[in-house]
Short mmCIF file of C-alpha atoms in Angstrom, two decimals:
data_model
loop_
_atom_site.label_atom_id
_atom_site.label_comp_id
_atom_site.label_asym_id
_atom_site.label_seq_id
_atom_site.Cartn_x
_atom_site.Cartn_y
_atom_site.Cartn_z
CA LEU A 13 -19.34 35.76 32.29
CA THR A 14 -21.28 37.11 35.27
CA ASN A 15 -23.56 34.12 35.87
CA ASN A 16 -23.92 30.43 35.06
CA SER A 17 -26.43 30.90 32.26
CA LEU A 18 -24.24 33.44 30.50
CA PHE A 19 -21.19 31.23 31.06
CA PHE A 20 -22.83 28.24 29.34
CA GLU A 21 -24.31 30.40 26.60
CA LYS A 22 -20.97 31.95 25.67
CA LEU A 23 -18.82 28.83 25.93
CA PHE A 24 -21.33 26.47 24.33
CA PRO A 25 -23.29 28.50 21.73
CA GLU A 26 -24.89 25.43 20.12
CA PRO A 27 -28.17 24.99 22.10
CA GLU A 28 -28.41 21.21 22.01
CA PHE A 29 -24.79 20.72 23.06
CA ARG A 30 -25.17 23.44 25.74
CA GLU A 31 -28.12 21.64 27.34
CA LYS A 32 -26.21 18.39 27.25
CA MET A 33 -23.27 20.01 29.06
CA LYS A 34 -25.56 21.58 31.69
CA ILE A 35 -27.17 18.22 32.45
CA GLN A 36 -23.82 16.46 32.62
CA ALA A 37 -22.34 19.13 34.92
CA MET A 38 -25.29 18.96 37.33
CA GLU A 39 -25.29 15.16 37.42
CA ASP A 40 -21.52 15.01 37.98
CA MET A 41 -21.65 17.55 40.82
CA GLN A 42 -24.57 15.82 42.54
CA SER A 43 -22.96 12.38 42.25
CA GLY A 44 -20.30 13.12 44.87
CA ASP A 45 -17.87 11.07 42.78
CA SER A 46 -14.56 12.93 42.42
CA ASN A 47 -13.69 10.94 39.28
CA ARG A 48 -16.72 12.40 37.55
CA MET A 49 -15.43 15.90 38.30
CA ILE A 50 -12.61 15.56 35.79
CA TRP A 51 -13.80 16.74 32.38
CA ASN A 52 -11.33 16.11 29.54
CA ASP A 53 -11.42 17.25 25.91
CA MET A 54 -14.32 19.61 26.52
CA LYS A 55 -14.96 21.71 23.40
CA ILE A 56 -15.57 25.40 24.09
CA VAL A 57 -15.87 28.55 21.99
CA THR A 58 -13.77 31.62 22.86
CA SER A 59 -14.86 35.25 22.67
CA THR A 60 -13.38 35.45 19.15
CA GLY A 61 -15.44 32.46 17.97
CA GLU A 62 -12.50 30.06 17.94
CA GLU A 63 -13.18 26.44 18.92
CA ARG A 64 -10.73 25.02 21.47
CA TYR A 65 -10.50 21.99 23.74
CA VAL A 66 -9.86 22.17 27.48
CA ASP A 67 -9.32 19.78 30.40
CA ALA A 68 -11.01 20.78 33.66
CA LYS A 69 -10.46 19.39 37.16
CA ASN A 70 -13.29 20.46 39.45
CA ILE A 71 -14.01 20.60 43.17
CA PHE A 72 -17.66 21.09 44.12
CA ILE A 73 -18.34 22.55 47.56
CA ALA A 74 -21.97 21.64 48.06
CA ASP A 75 -22.48 23.61 51.30
CA SER A 76 -21.50 26.85 49.60
CA ASP A 77 -22.81 25.87 46.13
CA ILE A 78 -19.39 26.70 44.69
CA LEU A 79 -17.48 24.95 41.91
CA ILE A 80 -13.72 25.48 41.80
CA SER A 81 -12.17 24.54 38.44
CA THR A 82 -8.61 24.28 37.22
CA VAL A 83 -8.63 24.49 33.44
CA GLN A 84 -5.86 23.68 30.96
CA ASP A 85 -5.84 24.26 27.23
CA ALA A 86 -5.70 20.81 25.55
CA THR A 87 -6.28 21.96 21.96
CA LYS A 88 -2.94 20.88 20.50
CA ARG A 89 -3.15 17.46 22.13
CA LYS A 90 -6.73 16.96 20.93
CA GLN A 91 -5.90 18.08 17.40
CA GLY A 92 -3.02 15.63 17.40
CA GLN A 93 -5.36 12.85 18.52
CA ILE A 94 -7.87 13.75 15.79
CA ALA A 95 -5.13 13.81 13.14
CA LEU A 96 -3.86 10.44 14.35
CA GLN A 97 -7.35 8.94 14.28
CA GLU A 98 -7.92 10.24 10.75
CA SER A 99 -4.56 8.84 9.67
CA GLU A 100 -5.38 5.47 11.22
CA ILE A 101 -8.78 5.42 9.48
CA LYS A 102 -7.17 6.17 6.11
CA TYR A 103 -4.48 3.53 6.66
CA ARG A 104 -7.00 0.93 7.83
CA SER A 105 -9.29 1.67 4.87
CA PHE A 106 -6.40 1.26 2.41
CA PHE A 107 -5.10 -1.84 4.22
CA GLU A 108 -8.46 -3.60 4.42
CA ASN A 109 -9.68 -2.77 0.89
CA SER A 110 -6.50 -3.08 -1.15
CA MET A 111 -6.68 -5.65 -3.93
CA ASP A 112 -2.98 -6.29 -3.37
CA SER A 113 -1.85 -8.46 -0.49
CA ILE A 114 -0.17 -6.45 2.28
CA LEU A 115 1.83 -7.65 5.28
CA LEU A 116 3.02 -5.53 8.21
CA THR A 117 6.04 -7.25 9.72
CA SER A 118 9.19 -6.86 11.76
CA PRO A 119 12.54 -7.12 9.93
CA ASN A 120 13.21 -10.41 11.76
CA GLY A 121 10.27 -12.06 9.97
CA LYS A 122 7.57 -11.75 12.63
CA ILE A 123 4.22 -10.94 10.99
CA LEU A 124 2.13 -8.34 12.82
CA SER A 125 -0.82 -7.98 10.48
CA ALA A 126 -2.16 -9.35 7.19
CA ASN A 127 -4.93 -7.79 5.12
CA PRO A 128 -7.95 -9.71 3.72
CA ALA A 129 -6.37 -9.93 0.24
CA THR A 130 -3.42 -11.85 1.74
CA CYS A 131 -5.75 -14.26 3.54
CA LYS A 132 -7.72 -14.87 0.34
CA MET A 133 -4.59 -15.42 -1.74
CA LEU A 134 -2.96 -17.90 0.66
CA GLY A 135 -6.06 -19.53 2.18
CA TYR A 136 -5.10 -18.77 5.78
CA THR A 137 -6.80 -16.65 8.43
CA GLU A 138 -4.91 -13.60 9.65
CA ASN A 139 -4.15 -15.32 12.98
CA GLU A 140 -2.75 -18.34 11.16
CA ILE A 141 -0.51 -16.10 9.04
CA ILE A 142 0.73 -14.28 12.15
CA GLN A 143 1.53 -17.60 13.85
CA LEU A 144 3.37 -18.97 10.80
CA GLY A 145 5.61 -15.94 10.33
CA ARG A 146 7.73 -15.33 7.25
CA LYS A 147 9.36 -18.77 7.23
CA GLY A 148 6.00 -20.50 7.28
CA LEU A 149 4.80 -18.74 4.11
CA ILE A 150 7.89 -18.90 1.89
CA ASP A 151 8.88 -22.04 -0.02
CA PRO A 152 11.96 -23.30 1.92
CA LEU A 153 13.53 -24.39 -1.38
CA ASP A 154 13.44 -20.86 -2.84
CA PRO A 155 17.10 -19.73 -3.07
CA ARG A 156 16.25 -16.06 -3.59
CA VAL A 157 15.19 -15.31 -0.01
CA PRO A 158 18.61 -14.52 1.58
CA GLU A 159 19.56 -12.18 -1.26
CA LEU A 160 16.28 -10.22 -1.06
CA ILE A 161 16.58 -9.83 2.72
CA SER A 162 20.20 -8.68 2.36
CA ARG A 163 19.28 -6.11 -0.31
CA ARG A 164 16.45 -4.78 1.84
CA GLU A 165 18.77 -4.40 4.82
CA LYS A 166 21.23 -2.47 2.65
CA ASP A 167 18.86 -0.26 0.63
CA ARG A 168 15.90 -0.14 3.06
CA LYS A 169 13.67 -1.41 0.24
CA VAL A 170 13.62 -4.22 -2.28
CA PHE A 171 11.68 -5.49 -5.29
CA GLY A 172 11.82 -9.09 -6.41
CA GLU A 173 10.10 -12.42 -6.92
CA LEU A 174 9.50 -15.31 -4.53
CA THR A 175 7.64 -18.58 -4.29
CA LEU A 176 5.07 -18.75 -1.49
CA LEU A 177 3.08 -21.76 -0.35
CA ARG A 178 -0.69 -21.71 0.03
CA LYS A 179 -2.39 -23.46 2.93
CA ASP A 180 -2.86 -26.53 0.72
CA ARG A 181 0.93 -26.36 0.04
CA THR A 182 0.55 -25.51 -3.64
CA PRO A 183 3.24 -23.03 -4.77
CA ILE A 184 2.38 -19.53 -5.91
CA GLN A 185 4.71 -17.19 -7.80
CA VAL A 186 4.62 -13.63 -6.44
CA GLU A 187 6.20 -10.23 -6.90
CA ILE A 188 7.05 -8.42 -3.68
CA THR A 189 7.83 -4.82 -2.86
CA SER A 190 9.14 -4.51 0.68
CA ALA A 191 10.44 -1.50 2.60
CA ILE A 192 11.76 -0.85 6.10
CA PHE A 193 10.40 2.14 8.04
CA THR A 194 10.51 3.35 11.63
CA ASN A 195 7.60 4.39 13.83
CA ALA A 196 7.39 7.37 16.18
CA TYR A 197 9.43 5.45 18.76
CA ASN A 198 12.20 4.70 16.22
CA GLN A 199 11.25 1.03 16.11
CA PRO A 200 11.86 -0.72 12.73
CA TYR A 201 8.97 -2.27 10.82
CA THR A 202 8.53 -3.56 7.29
CA CYS A 203 5.64 -3.23 4.88
CA THR A 204 5.44 -5.82 2.12
CA ILE A 205 3.08 -5.64 -0.86
CA ILE A 206 2.55 -8.96 -2.66
CA ARG A 207 1.11 -9.63 -6.11
CA ASP A 208 0.23 -13.05 -7.47
CA VAL A 209 1.99 -13.41 -10.84
CA THR A 210 1.50 -17.17 -11.26
CA GLU A 211 -0.79 -16.85 -14.28
CA ARG A 212 1.44 -14.19 -15.82
CA LYS A 213 4.46 -16.46 -15.43
CA LYS A 214 2.59 -19.31 -17.08
CA ALA A 215 1.61 -16.98 -19.93
CA GLU A 216 5.23 -15.83 -20.34
CA VAL A 217 6.43 -19.43 -20.57
CA ALA A 218 3.70 -20.27 -23.08
CA TYR A 219 4.56 -17.18 -25.14
CA LYS A 220 8.27 -18.06 -25.21
CA GLU A 221 7.44 -21.60 -26.28
CA THR A 222 5.15 -20.29 -29.03
CA VAL A 223 7.81 -17.88 -30.28
CA ALA A 224 10.45 -20.61 -30.22
CA ASN A 225 8.19 -22.99 -32.14
CA LEU A 226 7.26 -20.33 -34.67
CA LYS A 227 10.91 -19.36 -35.17
CA SER A 228 11.83 -23.00 -35.68
CA MET A 229 9.06 -23.43 -38.26
CA ILE A 230 10.09 -20.27 -40.12
CA ASP A 231 13.82 -20.99 -40.08
CA ASN A 232 13.43 -24.54 -41.38
CA ARG A 233 11.22 -23.78 -44.40
CA ASP A 234 12.57 -23.71 -47.95
CA ASP A 235 10.31 -20.76 -48.75
CA SER A 236 11.59 -17.24 -48.20
CA ILE A 237 9.77 -15.65 -45.29
CA TRP A 238 10.18 -12.15 -43.99
CA SER A 239 8.18 -9.45 -42.24
CA ILE A 240 8.51 -5.67 -42.22
CA ASP A 241 6.95 -2.96 -40.06
CA CYS A 242 5.02 0.14 -41.24
CA ASN A 243 8.32 1.93 -41.90
CA TYR A 244 9.50 -0.91 -44.17
CA ASN A 245 12.15 -2.06 -41.66
CA TYR A 246 12.78 -5.79 -41.26
CA ILE A 247 11.22 -7.43 -38.19
CA ILE A 248 11.97 -11.08 -38.90
CA PHE A 249 13.38 -13.17 -41.78
CA ASN A 250 14.34 -16.82 -42.17
CA LYS A 251 17.60 -18.40 -43.25
CA THR A 252 16.37 -19.02 -46.79
CA TYR A 253 15.59 -15.33 -47.35
CA GLU A 254 18.78 -14.24 -45.60
CA ASN A 255 20.89 -16.46 -47.88
CA ILE A 256 19.15 -15.20 -51.02
CA ILE A 257 19.77 -11.56 -50.09
CA ASN A 258 23.35 -12.31 -49.16
CA ASN A 259 24.01 -14.16 -52.41
CA HIS A 260 22.29 -11.65 -54.73
CA HIS A 261 23.15 -8.37 -53.01
CA ASN A 262 26.14 -9.31 -50.84
CA ILE A 263 24.34 -7.74 -47.88
CA LYS A 264 24.21 -9.14 -44.36
CA LEU A 265 20.61 -8.65 -43.19
CA LYS A 266 19.95 -7.25 -39.76
CA LYS A 267 16.72 -6.60 -37.86
CA GLY A 268 15.62 -3.00 -38.27
CA MET A 269 17.31 -2.59 -41.66
CA ASP A 270 15.35 -0.59 -44.25
CA SER A 271 14.09 -3.08 -46.87
CA ARG A 272 13.88 -0.35 -49.51
CA LYS A 273 17.68 -0.26 -49.71
CA LEU A 274 17.51 -3.55 -51.61
CA LEU A 275 15.29 -2.07 -54.29
CA THR A 276 15.78 0.31 -57.19
CA GLU A 277 14.66 3.87 -56.64
CA GLU A 278 11.56 3.23 -58.72
CA GLY A 279 10.87 -0.01 -56.89
CA ALA A 280 11.28 1.68 -53.53
CA LYS A 281 8.68 4.28 -54.53
#
């Protein structure tokens, strides 16, 4: 590196970037501003072709046309910054675009961040959710809250169901998965994923009611009613059929029993 041109050519082999660095160096030296003589995270190329980052603190002696530089290798720090930025971008992308509602909170119930899915589900803005905190979102009449918090404290994670209140105060049934983690400074945080299961709960209730009604209809008919699966095992049967089998065969029917056992060998075939 016997002259300036060779210095720039070797350290900055990409022509466009090299010209940019030359212009910046000249402008910084001519400015007389000492703050502009500190160049951080400057990407260079070594003699082996390896890309590295350096920090340079420079003193320009204009009378002698001399630049004195103290240079430190900052590659590890820069790589760490790049990795952190990439991690933050991935996290932010997942957080912002998740179809599930996600809350970043403190274990004491303070809400730090809420993703767009949470805002849409509850009808609040993120700032409103942050101001309300955990107590402002959960139905105060829900008795399950203390137990879930206690289990999370013990196991560091918890899965359960809660009732939240939308902005218009209508209740919403949700499933939550919440876990405690610590950051780089050993500070505790919680991440809570929320799924609206209101419609599913309504469907479950309707299904149970339908099954109960159907069972009542079947059990109270005088006709014999039964159903078997593809392997000829009993799925359901009513009292009338159960009594007939018990009286004629002295057999107590059970679900899953092979119906062919009640037949002759020829009949079973």
